[in-house]
Amino acid sequence: EDQVTQSPEALRLQEGESSSLNCSYTVSGLRGLFWYRQDPGKGPEFLFTLYSAGEEKEKERLKATLTKKESFLHITAPKPEDSATYLCAVRTSMGDYKLSFGAGTTVTVRA
Amino acid sequence: KAGVTQTPRYLIKTRGQQVTLSCSPISGHRSVSWYQQTPGQGLQFLFEYFSETQRNKGNFPGRFSGRQFSNSRSEMNVSTLELGDSALYLCASSVLRGDEQYFGPGTRLTVT
């Protein structure tokens, strides 16, 4: 069965203090790794899709990278509005297009 | 462009009742997936519909069912509600199967 593990569970940062979130996966036939941001009481917001090892995507203060076993979401000089739960999900060749999600990392950025 | 809409946003039901949730995908999106989100289990896949056909189903009992209409709108139904069905039910749409999914705001279901 596909396994997606995110660490740490929670991360408290000072404004401007850069950090990274980890998403490790054990799957057969990765067909995409997805990063989402979720604010309390709202649905997940799509951020990035990564398909192959070595691929990188950037959006404002966020940068996602992918290796054969894990993905990192780097947050550079975070601001309080970056506070949210960040979810990663994988799609596999055996999973027939469904997304399998990790438990998420809750990031809190203090001013 | 309007996002995914879900109705109702909040719902309170009693054990044993049934409930129907509705999802309108982004215009032009043909694939709709449903997920259940709880604090203990996180986001779990329920089912996926494409071209009015269920294409994939998660590990949920038969009390959970759904359908998709010709305009891509989708409904999910839960019969004989149990306390453990209390959750945020999320609908996500994509243009085609395999594309990135965009989520709606969810329906918060509380079973008492």
PDB file of C-alpha atoms in Angstrom, chain B residues 72-110:
ATOM      1  CA  SER B  72     -20.263  16.961 -14.524  1.00  0.00           C
ATOM      2  CA  ARG B  73     -21.988  17.980 -11.297  1.00  0.00           C
ATOM      3  CA  SER B  74     -21.738  15.282  -8.675  1.00  0.00           C
ATOM      4  CA  GLU B  75     -23.547  14.162  -5.567  1.00  0.00           C
ATOM      5  CA  MET B  76     -22.525  11.824  -2.806  1.00  0.00           C
ATOM      6  CA  ASN B  77     -24.886  10.054  -0.483  1.00  0.00           C
ATOM      7  CA  VAL B  78     -24.318   8.501   2.916  1.00  0.00           C
ATOM      8  CA  SER B  79     -27.049   6.242   4.241  1.00  0.00           C
ATOM      9  CA  THR B  80     -27.621   5.043   7.809  1.00  0.00           C
ATOM     10  CA  LEU B  81     -25.339   7.674   9.277  1.00  0.00           C
ATOM     11  CA  GLU B  82     -22.992   6.746  12.112  1.00  0.00           C
ATOM     12  CA  LEU B  83     -21.259   9.029  14.612  1.00  0.00           C
ATOM     13  CA  GLY B  84     -17.945   8.230  12.924  1.00  0.00           C
ATOM     14  CA  ASP B  85     -19.180   9.765   9.679  1.00  0.00           C
ATOM     15  CA  SER B  86     -18.771  13.230  11.178  1.00  0.00           C
ATOM     16  CA  ALA B  87     -16.140  14.854   8.970  1.00  0.00           C
ATOM     17  CA  LEU B  88     -15.338  17.453   6.370  1.00  0.00           C
ATOM     18  CA  TYR B  89     -16.331  16.107   2.964  1.00  0.00           C
ATOM     19  CA  LEU B  90     -14.298  17.591   0.151  1.00  0.00           C
ATOM     20  CA  CYS B  91     -14.948  17.546  -3.549  1.00  0.00           C
ATOM     21  CA  ALA B  92     -12.154  18.103  -6.056  1.00  0.00           C
ATOM     22  CA  SER B  93     -12.336  18.564  -9.803  1.00  0.00           C
ATOM     23  CA  SER B  94      -9.860  18.338 -12.660  1.00  0.00           C
ATOM     24  CA  VAL B  95     -10.074  18.830 -16.404  1.00  0.00           C
ATOM     25  CA  LEU B  96      -9.237  15.217 -17.125  1.00  0.00           C
ATOM     26  CA  ARG B  97      -8.252  12.232 -15.042  1.00  0.00           C
ATOM     27  CA  GLY B  98      -4.633  12.616 -13.982  1.00  0.00           C
ATOM     28  CA  ASP B  99      -4.602  16.420 -13.993  1.00  0.00           C
ATOM     29  CA  GLU B 100      -4.106  18.456 -10.833  1.00  0.00           C
ATOM     30  CA  GLN B 101      -7.210  18.541  -8.660  1.00  0.00           C
ATOM     31  CA  TYR B 102      -8.817  21.710  -7.340  1.00  0.00           C
ATOM     32  CA  PHE B 103     -10.775  21.444  -4.117  1.00  0.00           C
ATOM     33  CA  GLY B 104     -13.997  23.035  -2.978  1.00  0.00           C
ATOM     34  CA  PRO B 105     -14.525  24.487   0.512  1.00  0.00           C
ATOM     35  CA  GLY B 106     -16.078  21.273   1.785  1.00  0.00           C
ATOM     36  CA  THR B 107     -19.250  20.295   3.604  1.00  0.00           C
ATOM     37  CA  ARG B 108     -18.918  19.951   7.364  1.00  0.00           C
ATOM     38  CA  LEU B 109     -21.156  17.047   8.429  1.00  0.00           C
ATOM     39  CA  THR B 110     -21.901  16.512  12.095  1.00  0.00           C
TER      40      THR B 110
END
